[in-house]
Amino acid sequence: GKKEQAEETSSGNNPDAKTIVVGTGSSYEPYCYLDENGKLTGYEIAVLNAVDELLPQYKFDIQIFEFKNIAVGIDAGQIDLGAHQFEENDERKEKYLFSEEAYTTYDNYVTVAIDRNDINGIDDLAGKKVKASTGGNNVAYNLEKYNEKHPDAPLDIIYSSETTEQLISNLENGTYDGTVLLDRNVERYNEQYGKRLKIVGKPFTNSNTYYLYPKGAAELQKAVDGALRKLKKDGTLAELSIKYIGKDYTPKDE
Amino acid sequence: MNIHPGEIYKSFLYAARFIPVTLYITLVPLLLCIVVGGIIAVLRVYRIPVLSSILDFLISILKGIPAVLFLVATSLLFATRFDNLAKLLHLGIRARDVDAVYLAIFVLTVTSIPSLSESFRGALLSVPRGQYEAGYSVGMTKVQTFFRVILPQAFFVILPSLTNNTIGLLKGSSLVYMIGVTDILNSALKPANATYAFLESYIAAAIIYWILCAGIELIGKGLEVYFGKYKRGATL
Amino acid sequence: MGPFFSRVFEYFPIVLRGFPVTVRIVLTATLAGLILGTVLAFIRIYKIPVFNQAVLLYISFVRGTPQLVQLFIVLYGLPLLVVKTTGINISRWDKMFFVLVTYCLNEAAFFSESIRAAIQAVPRGQTEAGYSVGLNGRQTFFRIVMPQAARIALPGLGTSFIYLFQGTSLAYLIGIFDIMGQVNAIGARTQHYIEGYVCAGIIFVTISVILEKVLYRVNQKLAYGGGK
Amino acid sequence: MIELRNIQKTFGRNQVLRGVNFRVEHGDVVVVLGPSGSGKTTLLRCINFLEKAEEGFLRINNQEINFKTASRKQILDIRKQTAFVFQNYNLFQNKTALENVTEGLIIARKIPKKEAEERAREALKKVGLTDREAYYPQQLSGGQQQRVGIARAIVLNPEVILFDEPTSALDPELVGETLKLIRKIAAEGITMIVVTHEIAFASDVANKVVFMDGGMVVEEGRPQEIFTNPKEERTRQFLRRILPENDYSI
Amino acid sequence: MIELRNIQKTFGRNQVLRGVNFRVEHGDVVVVLGPSGSGKTTLLRCINFLEKAEEGFLRINNQEINFKTASRKQILDIRKQTAFVFQNYNLFQNKTALENVTEGLIIARKIPKKEAEERAREALKKVGLTDREAYYPQQLSGGQQQRVGIARAIVLNPEVILFDEPTSALDPELVGETLKLIRKIAAEGITMIVVTHEIAFASDVANKVVFMDGGMVVEEGRPQEIFTNPKEERTRQFLRRILPENDYSI
Ligand SMILES: Nc1ncnc2c1ncn2[C@@H]1O[C@H](COP(=O)(O)OP(=O)(O)OP(=O)(O)O)[C@@H](O)[C@H]1O
Ligand SMILES: Nc1ncnc2c1ncn2[C@@H]1O[C@H](COP(=O)(O)OP(=O)(O)OP(=O)(O)O)[C@@H](O)[C@H]1O
Ligand SMILES: [Mg+2]
Ligand SMILES: [Mg+2]
């Protein structure tokens, strides 16, 4: 029952509306996840619905895929728009089209166990074990980039995809010395598991998230960008961010 | 289809470096499973009182526990309790010093035991009673008869399912990415971090897996011929 | 430990929502896998030229590659094939369809080998006895050989059946929430995973223990007076 | 009446039947004798089309069939006129004694279940197994299984019943019983071809003995002739080995 | 010398041996006869401890063993003095003919491999299989397999060899050969207990015939006595059924 959610808010009264298959995820709270009733919800969904509302020529059909499989679906030509807090970089831009308009800020910080005082920034992690995961957004990418720039004092990047609880325990017992997380995610984890993590130093990366399209979807991209701009301007986007994520994490145009 | 062969190649090279890791976390558990699963099967086949009923029950429970539950629970317990235990025992070792590979091997072994032991049991049961009796009748003990007569014949019977189990373990071993062990599948995905070329990564991984599995099958067939040499040219 | 168990209790009904989905996948895949697997087994037994080689390649592919890749092929490749050959666009069909097809094809490959072994284990004399009383090939197979092969294949099929219950998580990757999918969804929402896994474990262990008993009974029934 | 003409059968490069000819009159009992590997089993199997001969003709009553060109329909027809009793019984393991006997009637002959069961019970009675109809083969002794096999054959009311060493897998005490039963059926005028090494039975019951060797009929004749005064050296040699007045000296 | 006293064996609630007693002198050949299910196989198996009798004594030469209290060591000791030739051969399927024969010598008797092979070759020569030593059981005919089984038994040089229907799974032509071989071994003065239905063999080779029924020895004596003039009605009845001068009338 994933299609109904899309239909109830989309501008479904236009019979000529073109159906756009939107791929999003189901396991990234508070962006896209299932609520207690099994209903797909979150910031991504709310923003998509708001965008859909503004575009009578399109009808969004929101479907759930695992993060990596959204890209695969786009490659296969079966997904028209991916929405899963995608960050852009040059390599990705070669293969895919990103929205011009960013819709969330995405600032990552070095994160360590709360009683760990020897690490105050990324440089302190040189030679130490830093946890990252493949198939995610830009963290691993930027850590590898960091190592390329610091070949003399590289990080020991360990790839893993454990559950939150495992991650916290491993940071505590020293299996990992640190990792890189969104500040707001660290807050959430601390809410769930007691204050056991902290962020240190200045942001490791400042970036934003975008929608992901196949190359050649410029028309759709333009239209969605337009809608996003409108939502930013009238404050809807900020509202949604506060409602779902807790604070206003929408990018402010310089 | 938007597929970039160059990305496949890149992923392939990345993943190929981790073939030894995957083979390691496949073959070590396999060997352990053969030993432990074999012993369990023997205990059950010889119907050792009490013990064999307990094992029957444990195996059917273990069959039901999903590998990821076992993996996550083990690694959590390990992460949170090991240091205390080590301190208690005055061991110098700490959780952070233990390579996750060992944890992976432990989990993969335990979760593969039921199917291995079931295969063994079937194979042992397929050796006719008369073979045991022939051994006893020439004065061999139970143990001698088992190792010299029963096991070699059971081993021939078990080979096809052993091949199956090995392939299952090989493919199933990618699960240990959840505790930070990087194998073929997960290293194939690494270049895709930068490019989102996940499809290409999966294709690269599939090629490697397919080659490895074909190799395992070939070895299995070879062993079948070797251990089945007593069946060759059967006239009756 | 208190909150841990209360969370297990809290999540259990949610995890249970995935049960019908899992059961649907397991039953469909098993049934269709058995039928298709039998056909493949026959192709292998009779070594039908070309088909035999194709089946060998197919089995080797299914055994040798990650299931996820097989899902991609079914999810994205099958619609291409169908649209090219028949002009029907199935790419927008319910994703459950593709999951079912993937699992069916997968099970068929694995089953076909056990089925083949089981059929070949029924003594040739049984077939001949069928012929000698005037049954034709089909009648002999369905009335004489298959019931006996069923008993031989049963333990192996039963075990893979039990494992299949735990192995339906491909569905989750494309947004269908089986038992494990529900566990993951809970984990994503609450950051508590292990409690959900425990719920799933309880369900799977129960199934495993019950199935073991059922299999034992069925096995007795198929023993045709042969005892154990 | 059954007539075999020039039956030839090759396995790989091994010609097992090299042109077998003989004729059995209606109601006759023919015993086929011969050393191991001489092709006796293969011959019976060819008659029942369990094996397809490459050459030769089979005539049952007025129907003649050419092995080379036999169609599926003809094969089924022939099978309806012949029944086979196997050396190792080959009962359907998944069916009770009664079901073993009704199977051919209901499925191949399309006889209604009720009538089939009646006829099967009669056949089981004839072989003395009325009280075992609900047993599975695995619950029956060898002798009982073989008797079910015979009931399964006679119930089809075939023109000829083919027996392949029907007693060789039986306990010695049961051999007599089973042979007695076969004799009883013979007395009803059913044509039979029996491969057996039981000389006493052959002398007593057979109208004709056929001695085979190397895929050919070496000698045939009435039992008394063959047993007391075989013409061929090969026959004599074989009988010397097999007759109970064996000499165990070295 | 072997002596059995009061051997009792029960399967579940079914008492199969009800106190069997008999005695075999050194070098004697005893043939055990009896209807199916009378406990002949079980008796042999008990002597070889393939089955453990609940009651009774077994004496081989000067060693006496109480079945009730037999220790592992005693059992292995007894097995060293007895050898078993199985009805269906039971050769080690994974070993060549030669290895089948050496296995007991090397593993159980701890005889050096080289010497064991020498002795095994001798034994194979005795049974006429010199040229088959490298063959696996599945590559041998039934008769050849049985002869390897006999070689495997005699090579152990046991006090007594137990034969359980050694010819019943063989082709009729091979029966004579195998019985000849057993006679040859008997001539060497090895004690043997042979379960067989071959009356001609028994009359010719046995020093003593033991007739069992219902788990007990009904009658024993010299073959001529038992076959021509049995005392017990049960023996007479059995012999009537089994003797080749069978009457197939109904
Ligand atoms: N399916 C087969 N493939 C190849 N060779 C076969 C096959 N069946 C029989 N033969 C060969 O054909 C020859 C005749 O076999 P057949 O079984 O007819 O002999 P038989 O006279 O019945 O012998 P026996 O008395 O041992 O039963 C043998 O040499 C045997 O090895
Ligand atoms: N393992 C067992 N469990 C239960 N009953 C058994 C077992 N072995 C033998 N019996 C029973 O013991 C009785 C004697 O069997 P045994 O095999 O000794 O007879 P036998 O004289 O050798 O007969 P045959 O001539 O048929 O070989 C039979 O009723 C048989 O069913
Ligand atoms: Mg034959
Ligand atoms: Mg016996």
Short mmCIF file of C-alpha atoms in Angstrom, two decimals, chain A residues 67-68 71-72 75-76 86-87 89 91-92 95-96 129 133-137 140-141 159-162 165-166 169-170 173-175 212, chain B residues 1-2 4 7 71-72 75-76 78-80 83 95-96 177-182 186 189-190 192-200 202:
data_model
loop_
_atom_site.label_atom_id
_atom_site.label_comp_id
_atom_site.label_asym_id
_atom_site.label_seq_id
_atom_site.Cartn_x
_atom_site.Cartn_y
_atom_site.Cartn_z
CA PHE A 67 19.06 3.70 -0.79
CA LYS A 68 21.45 2.06 -3.28
CA ALA A 71 20.34 4.71 -8.21
CA VAL A 72 19.98 1.28 -9.81
CA ASP A 75 19.94 3.47 -14.26
CA ALA A 76 17.32 1.01 -15.37
CA PHE A 86 21.40 12.65 -1.88
CA GLU A 87 24.53 14.75 -1.79
CA ASN A 89 29.83 15.50 -6.16
CA GLU A 91 31.72 11.96 -10.10
CA ARG A 92 28.03 11.57 -9.50
CA LYS A 95 26.37 9.88 -14.34
CA TYR A 96 23.25 11.54 -12.99
CA LYS A 129 39.98 3.84 13.28
CA SER A 133 29.71 2.91 5.43
CA THR A 134 29.41 2.18 1.76
CA GLY A 135 26.25 2.82 -0.12
CA GLY A 136 25.48 6.01 1.76
CA ASN A 137 25.93 9.66 1.06
CA ALA A 140 32.84 7.87 3.02
CA TYR A 141 33.58 9.83 -0.14
CA TYR A 159 33.56 0.18 6.45
CA SER A 160 30.64 -1.29 8.28
CA SER A 161 26.89 -1.03 8.49
CA GLU A 162 26.01 -1.88 12.03
CA GLU A 165 23.44 0.33 19.24
CA GLN A 166 26.43 -1.59 17.90
CA SER A 169 29.12 0.35 21.84
CA ASN A 170 32.00 0.09 19.44
CA ASN A 173 34.99 0.26 23.70
CA GLY A 174 37.47 1.72 21.29
CA THR A 175 36.84 -0.60 18.37
CA LEU A 212 18.61 12.67 -8.17
CA MET B 1 19.85 0.84 -19.33
CA ASN B 2 22.50 3.23 -18.24
CA HIS B 4 29.10 2.18 -17.59
CA GLU B 7 32.66 1.38 -13.51
CA LEU B 71 25.25 -11.59 14.30
CA VAL B 72 23.88 -8.42 15.87
CA SER B 75 28.52 -8.43 18.27
CA LEU B 76 26.57 -6.32 20.77
CA PHE B 78 30.84 -8.79 22.56
CA ALA B 79 31.14 -5.02 22.29
CA THR B 80 29.54 -4.36 25.67
CA ASP B 83 36.03 -5.94 28.22
CA ALA B 95 37.36 -5.84 22.49
CA ARG B 96 39.00 -3.26 20.29
CA TYR B 177 29.64 -6.29 6.58
CA MET B 178 27.33 -5.50 9.49
CA ILE B 179 30.27 -5.85 11.84
CA GLY B 180 32.84 -4.14 9.72
CA VAL B 181 34.36 -7.01 7.77
CA THR B 182 34.74 -5.97 4.18
CA ASN B 186 30.94 -4.63 0.03
CA LEU B 189 30.32 -1.14 -3.65
CA LYS B 190 33.13 1.16 -2.52
CA ALA B 192 30.10 3.53 -6.07
CA ASN B 193 30.30 5.78 -3.02
CA ALA B 194 31.72 8.40 -5.25
CA THR B 195 29.66 7.72 -8.35
CA TYR B 196 26.46 6.02 -7.23
CA ALA B 197 27.26 3.41 -9.88
CA PHE B 198 25.75 0.74 -7.67
CA LEU B 199 24.36 -1.29 -10.54
CA GLU B 200 27.84 -1.65 -12.00
CA TYR B 202 26.59 -5.35 -8.23
#
